[in-house]
Amino acid sequence: MASATPHPNLLPAGERESSFERRQFWLLAIFAILILGIGIGLRDPWPSDEPRYTLAAKQMVESGDWLFPHRGVELYADKPPMLMWLEATSFELVRNWRVAFMLPSFLGALGTLWFIYDLGARLWNRKVGRYAAMAALMCIQFVFQAKRAQIDPLVVFFITAANWGLLRHLLCGPNWRLYWFGCFCAGLGVITKGVGFLALLMLLPYAWAAVRRWNGLAAIDNATWWRWSLGLVAALAAIALWLVPMLLAARSHAGDPVYGAYVGNILLKQTAHRYANAWHHLHGPLFYLPLMVYNWLPLSLTYPGTLPRWWRSLKTKDARILLPLGWIVLVLLFFSASGGKRDVYILPIVPMLALITAPYLEEMLAKRWLRALGALFLLLIGGCMLGVGIYALSAHPAFATRLAYDRGFEGPADSLWWMCIVIGAAQWLALAIFRLRRAHYAIAGGMLALWIVWGAWAYPLLNDSSSSVGLMNRVAAHLGAQDEIGLVDWKEQNMLMLDRHAMDFGFTAPSSQQFTRGVQWQAAAPARRWLFVQETAMGDCVNRSKAINVGHANRRDWWLFKADAVIAGCVPGSVADEEVP
């Protein structure tokens, strides 16, 4: 990445370097915007989580109640409302849900990249800053999650913002305002997903380094204890932005047990109880170790080179490595101690991992072993994509038909496999162009091709089936302008994709109870009221010959019927609801 030999008539060296650095920064920014932004506006929310949050945001906009998220008629207490607030705010600005629901993740990912770029530039130099941002962009899980409208990209942003403020104070400071800013962002992370406080664990390796007088720490007067304590005040102030109004509003509904249950659920069951006594996603203590390899490819290819270099830096007491690395270990231990584990839980580690990998990347890229690993990665991922695509097109195996059926895909089946072939061919073409000597450029090109195809081709191709928009359009085609519809044993995408208001009878209520209530509602106006029901919730209580099978979507079969199809007095057995994307 060195500049060419300067011409004597060019600008002075300092200005010439500044111009070069600015150009490199904007090239990186354009690259990041393209990777992260391609596909925005080309699809609707996809299960399992996206329709849930977007539906809650949509109901906020329609009802004006932004304090208590709803899922149909029920309060939604599984997560704090931060993401839903931001989606609703985005809609108020752009007035288009296809764009609005993805904006928080997109902007959050860009913000995360800027924070680690700035830390790399300040702790080392601008080149290291660029390497840090590129290292994160070359992490498959980071980009995949950034292109989804889930809570995780947002909590990664707030935790990274908190880390930025703390590290600017602890390593580049003292700067108390940035320290308080970091603590405030940690509080915002708490009201995003509850785990934002993990950013404050950065103070533990700092305290250890300060006692042992490590190199690179800022000269902070630790006698001013009250300034440190204001960090806790800043974090609590951020949490109070949501917590205080929510508790006051819940208290005003003291006569309604639903609001008391909401408070208990979101403050206790979904936080401490979920951590200490997890009831799903149960895995062993070593669950995350293999995920840190294959989920974080191709960034994880650098581990053989970074591990010994980190060790040498720690032996020289380099606090720039100790603080982020110590924080990574503490976060990993925190999530490993709980029985409930999901791969996205440790995603906040990636920005700090990229930051402490970046100082050594230029040196490692000069080594043949890393370039060879990069080339092998492209050969394997490209070969797998080509192999699957060619085999599916030529042999028409059963798994291809089954996949299309399970996902409710009704488009040209060959398109799926041509998409795989294009991705694989792009990986191999990038390697053929840049060869082993510049394998890192081939990886960047291959990843760019992957995400462009995913966003510009897969999104529109899979959207009708994945989002249920195709299914709900078929439902709407059977309804008259004055008809009403009720949902039984429904999923969030069903209500979200309807072209009209829908009546629901609870979401978490037993499906038999929903069915009974739905039939009662329908009987009050049988000429114009329809029920939309998942097949497993109907049991033997619906005459299929008088009902309409509207199709298979999201691994479920769905039916639409009027009151004449209902068998009087019949109550279907309770069906256990199961989250299936």
JSON list of C-alpha atoms in Angstrom, two decimals, residues 371-469:
[
{"chain": "A", "resi": 371, "resn": "ARG", "atom": "CA", "xyz": [-1.40, -15.83, 1.12]},
{"chain": "A", "resi": 372, "resn": "ALA", "atom": "CA", "xyz": [-1.53, -19.60, 0.58]},
{"chain": "A", "resi": 373, "resn": "LEU", "atom": "CA", "xyz": [-4.26, -19.97, 3.20]},
{"chain": "A", "resi": 374, "resn": "GLY", "atom": "CA", "xyz": [-6.22, -17.18, 1.52]},
{"chain": "A", "resi": 375, "resn": "ALA", "atom": "CA", "xyz": [-5.88, -18.83, -1.87]},
{"chain": "A", "resi": 376, "resn": "LEU", "atom": "CA", "xyz": [-6.94, -22.19, -0.43]},
{"chain": "A", "resi": 377, "resn": "PHE", "atom": "CA", "xyz": [-9.98, -20.52, 1.17]},
{"chain": "A", "resi": 378, "resn": "LEU", "atom": "CA", "xyz": [-11.08, -19.12, -2.18]},
{"chain": "A", "resi": 379, "resn": "LEU", "atom": "CA", "xyz": [-10.43, -22.41, -3.94]},
{"chain": "A", "resi": 380, "resn": "LEU", "atom": "CA", "xyz": [-12.58, -24.29, -1.42]},
{"chain": "A", "resi": 381, "resn": "ILE", "atom": "CA", "xyz": [-15.49, -21.87, -1.17]},
{"chain": "A", "resi": 382, "resn": "GLY", "atom": "CA", "xyz": [-15.52, -21.34, -4.93]},
{"chain": "A", "resi": 383, "resn": "GLY", "atom": "CA", "xyz": [-15.26, -25.06, -5.59]},
{"chain": "A", "resi": 384, "resn": "CYS", "atom": "CA", "xyz": [-18.10, -25.89, -3.21]},
{"chain": "A", "resi": 385, "resn": "MET", "atom": "CA", "xyz": [-20.35, -23.30, -4.82]},
{"chain": "A", "resi": 386, "resn": "LEU", "atom": "CA", "xyz": [-19.50, -24.46, -8.33]},
{"chain": "A", "resi": 387, "resn": "GLY", "atom": "CA", "xyz": [-19.87, -28.12, -7.40]},
{"chain": "A", "resi": 388, "resn": "VAL", "atom": "CA", "xyz": [-23.27, -27.72, -5.75]},
{"chain": "A", "resi": 389, "resn": "GLY", "atom": "CA", "xyz": [-24.58, -25.53, -8.57]},
{"chain": "A", "resi": 390, "resn": "ILE", "atom": "CA", "xyz": [-23.41, -27.76, -11.41]},
{"chain": "A", "resi": 391, "resn": "TYR", "atom": "CA", "xyz": [-24.56, -30.96, -9.66]},
{"chain": "A", "resi": 392, "resn": "ALA", "atom": "CA", "xyz": [-28.03, -29.54, -8.93]},
{"chain": "A", "resi": 393, "resn": "LEU", "atom": "CA", "xyz": [-28.48, -28.34, -12.52]},
{"chain": "A", "resi": 394, "resn": "SER", "atom": "CA", "xyz": [-27.30, -31.54, -14.12]},
{"chain": "A", "resi": 395, "resn": "ALA", "atom": "CA", "xyz": [-28.59, -34.26, -11.78]},
{"chain": "A", "resi": 396, "resn": "HIS", "atom": "CA", "xyz": [-31.74, -32.64, -10.33]},
{"chain": "A", "resi": 397, "resn": "PRO", "atom": "CA", "xyz": [-31.18, -34.35, -6.95]},
{"chain": "A", "resi": 398, "resn": "ALA", "atom": "CA", "xyz": [-33.95, -34.84, -4.39]},
{"chain": "A", "resi": 399, "resn": "PHE", "atom": "CA", "xyz": [-32.39, -32.37, -1.95]},
{"chain": "A", "resi": 400, "resn": "ALA", "atom": "CA", "xyz": [-32.83, -29.54, -4.48]},
{"chain": "A", "resi": 401, "resn": "THR", "atom": "CA", "xyz": [-36.55, -30.27, -4.87]},
{"chain": "A", "resi": 402, "resn": "ARG", "atom": "CA", "xyz": [-36.97, -30.66, -1.14]},
{"chain": "A", "resi": 403, "resn": "LEU", "atom": "CA", "xyz": [-35.21, -27.37, -0.43]},
{"chain": "A", "resi": 404, "resn": "ALA", "atom": "CA", "xyz": [-37.46, -25.49, -2.84]},
{"chain": "A", "resi": 405, "resn": "TYR", "atom": "CA", "xyz": [-40.57, -27.04, -1.27]},
{"chain": "A", "resi": 406, "resn": "ASP", "atom": "CA", "xyz": [-39.53, -26.43, 2.33]},
{"chain": "A", "resi": 407, "resn": "ARG", "atom": "CA", "xyz": [-38.84, -22.79, 1.62]},
{"chain": "A", "resi": 408, "resn": "GLY", "atom": "CA", "xyz": [-42.01, -22.34, -0.44]},
{"chain": "A", "resi": 409, "resn": "PHE", "atom": "CA", "xyz": [-39.88, -21.22, -3.39]},
{"chain": "A", "resi": 410, "resn": "GLU", "atom": "CA", "xyz": [-41.95, -20.87, -6.55]},
{"chain": "A", "resi": 411, "resn": "GLY", "atom": "CA", "xyz": [-39.49, -19.10, -8.83]},
{"chain": "A", "resi": 412, "resn": "PRO", "atom": "CA", "xyz": [-37.33, -20.75, -11.49]},
{"chain": "A", "resi": 413, "resn": "ALA", "atom": "CA", "xyz": [-35.44, -23.43, -9.57]},
{"chain": "A", "resi": 414, "resn": "ASP", "atom": "CA", "xyz": [-32.45, -23.16, -11.87]},
{"chain": "A", "resi": 415, "resn": "SER", "atom": "CA", "xyz": [-31.86, -19.59, -10.70]},
{"chain": "A", "resi": 416, "resn": "LEU", "atom": "CA", "xyz": [-30.78, -20.80, -7.26]},
{"chain": "A", "resi": 417, "resn": "TRP", "atom": "CA", "xyz": [-28.10, -23.01, -8.70]},
{"chain": "A", "resi": 418, "resn": "TRP", "atom": "CA", "xyz": [-26.95, -20.51, -11.31]},
{"chain": "A", "resi": 419, "resn": "MET", "atom": "CA", "xyz": [-26.49, -18.10, -8.43]},
{"chain": "A", "resi": 420, "resn": "CYS", "atom": "CA", "xyz": [-24.18, -20.61, -6.71]},
{"chain": "A", "resi": 421, "resn": "ILE", "atom": "CA", "xyz": [-22.24, -21.07, -9.95]},
{"chain": "A", "resi": 422, "resn": "VAL", "atom": "CA", "xyz": [-21.78, -17.32, -10.41]},
{"chain": "A", "resi": 423, "resn": "ILE", "atom": "CA", "xyz": [-20.50, -16.93, -6.83]},
{"chain": "A", "resi": 424, "resn": "GLY", "atom": "CA", "xyz": [-18.08, -19.82, -7.19]},
{"chain": "A", "resi": 425, "resn": "ALA", "atom": "CA", "xyz": [-16.86, -18.64, -10.59]},
{"chain": "A", "resi": 426, "resn": "ALA", "atom": "CA", "xyz": [-16.27, -15.16, -9.18]},
{"chain": "A", "resi": 427, "resn": "GLN", "atom": "CA", "xyz": [-14.11, -16.60, -6.36]},
{"chain": "A", "resi": 428, "resn": "TRP", "atom": "CA", "xyz": [-11.96, -18.52, -8.81]},
{"chain": "A", "resi": 429, "resn": "LEU", "atom": "CA", "xyz": [-11.78, -15.64, -11.28]},
{"chain": "A", "resi": 430, "resn": "ALA", "atom": "CA", "xyz": [-10.56, -13.28, -8.56]},
{"chain": "A", "resi": 431, "resn": "LEU", "atom": "CA", "xyz": [-7.85, -15.79, -7.64]},
{"chain": "A", "resi": 432, "resn": "ALA", "atom": "CA", "xyz": [-6.86, -16.23, -11.29]},
{"chain": "A", "resi": 433, "resn": "ILE", "atom": "CA", "xyz": [-6.51, -12.46, -11.74]},
{"chain": "A", "resi": 434, "resn": "PHE", "atom": "CA", "xyz": [-4.53, -11.65, -8.59]},
{"chain": "A", "resi": 435, "resn": "ARG", "atom": "CA", "xyz": [-2.80, -15.00, -8.11]},
{"chain": "A", "resi": 436, "resn": "LEU", "atom": "CA", "xyz": [-0.94, -16.06, -4.98]},
{"chain": "A", "resi": 437, "resn": "ARG", "atom": "CA", "xyz": [1.25, -12.96, -4.80]},
{"chain": "A", "resi": 438, "resn": "ARG", "atom": "CA", "xyz": [-1.78, -10.71, -4.18]},
{"chain": "A", "resi": 439, "resn": "ALA", "atom": "CA", "xyz": [-4.16, -13.25, -2.66]},
{"chain": "A", "resi": 440, "resn": "HIS", "atom": "CA", "xyz": [-5.48, -10.64, -0.21]},
{"chain": "A", "resi": 441, "resn": "TYR", "atom": "CA", "xyz": [-6.81, -8.61, -3.16]},
{"chain": "A", "resi": 442, "resn": "ALA", "atom": "CA", "xyz": [-8.41, -11.80, -4.50]},
{"chain": "A", "resi": 443, "resn": "ILE", "atom": "CA", "xyz": [-10.15, -12.38, -1.15]},
{"chain": "A", "resi": 444, "resn": "ALA", "atom": "CA", "xyz": [-11.46, -8.81, -1.10]},
{"chain": "A", "resi": 445, "resn": "GLY", "atom": "CA", "xyz": [-12.74, -9.21, -4.67]},
{"chain": "A", "resi": 446, "resn": "GLY", "atom": "CA", "xyz": [-14.25, -12.61, -3.93]},
{"chain": "A", "resi": 447, "resn": "MET", "atom": "CA", "xyz": [-16.07, -11.33, -0.85]},
{"chain": "A", "resi": 448, "resn": "LEU", "atom": "CA", "xyz": [-17.34, -8.31, -2.78]},
{"chain": "A", "resi": 449, "resn": "ALA", "atom": "CA", "xyz": [-18.73, -10.62, -5.49]},
{"chain": "A", "resi": 450, "resn": "LEU", "atom": "CA", "xyz": [-20.35, -12.86, -2.87]},
{"chain": "A", "resi": 451, "resn": "TRP", "atom": "CA", "xyz": [-22.22, -10.00, -1.20]},
{"chain": "A", "resi": 452, "resn": "ILE", "atom": "CA", "xyz": [-23.20, -8.31, -4.45]},
{"chain": "A", "resi": 453, "resn": "VAL", "atom": "CA", "xyz": [-24.75, -11.54, -5.75]},
{"chain": "A", "resi": 454, "resn": "TRP", "atom": "CA", "xyz": [-26.42, -12.16, -2.40]},
{"chain": "A", "resi": 455, "resn": "GLY", "atom": "CA", "xyz": [-27.92, -8.67, -2.23]},
{"chain": "A", "resi": 456, "resn": "ALA", "atom": "CA", "xyz": [-28.76, -8.01, -5.87]},
{"chain": "A", "resi": 457, "resn": "TRP", "atom": "CA", "xyz": [-29.75, -11.54, -6.95]},
{"chain": "A", "resi": 458, "resn": "ALA", "atom": "CA", "xyz": [-30.75, -13.64, -3.95]},
{"chain": "A", "resi": 459, "resn": "TYR", "atom": "CA", "xyz": [-32.83, -10.95, -2.26]},
{"chain": "A", "resi": 460, "resn": "PRO", "atom": "CA", "xyz": [-35.35, -10.43, -5.08]},
{"chain": "A", "resi": 461, "resn": "LEU", "atom": "CA", "xyz": [-35.24, -14.11, -6.05]},
{"chain": "A", "resi": 462, "resn": "LEU", "atom": "CA", "xyz": [-36.06, -15.47, -2.59]},
{"chain": "A", "resi": 463, "resn": "ASN", "atom": "CA", "xyz": [-38.13, -12.62, -1.22]},
{"chain": "A", "resi": 464, "resn": "ASP", "atom": "CA", "xyz": [-41.65, -13.79, -2.11]},
{"chain": "A", "resi": 465, "resn": "SER", "atom": "CA", "xyz": [-41.17, -17.13, -0.38]},
{"chain": "A", "resi": 466, "resn": "SER", "atom": "CA", "xyz": [-38.92, -16.10, 2.50]},
{"chain": "A", "resi": 467, "resn": "SER", "atom": "CA", "xyz": [-40.92, -13.03, 3.55]},
{"chain": "A", "resi": 468, "resn": "SER", "atom": "CA", "xyz": [-44.36, -14.62, 2.94]},
{"chain": "A", "resi": 469, "resn": "VAL", "atom": "CA", "xyz": [-45.28, -11.70, 0.68]}
]
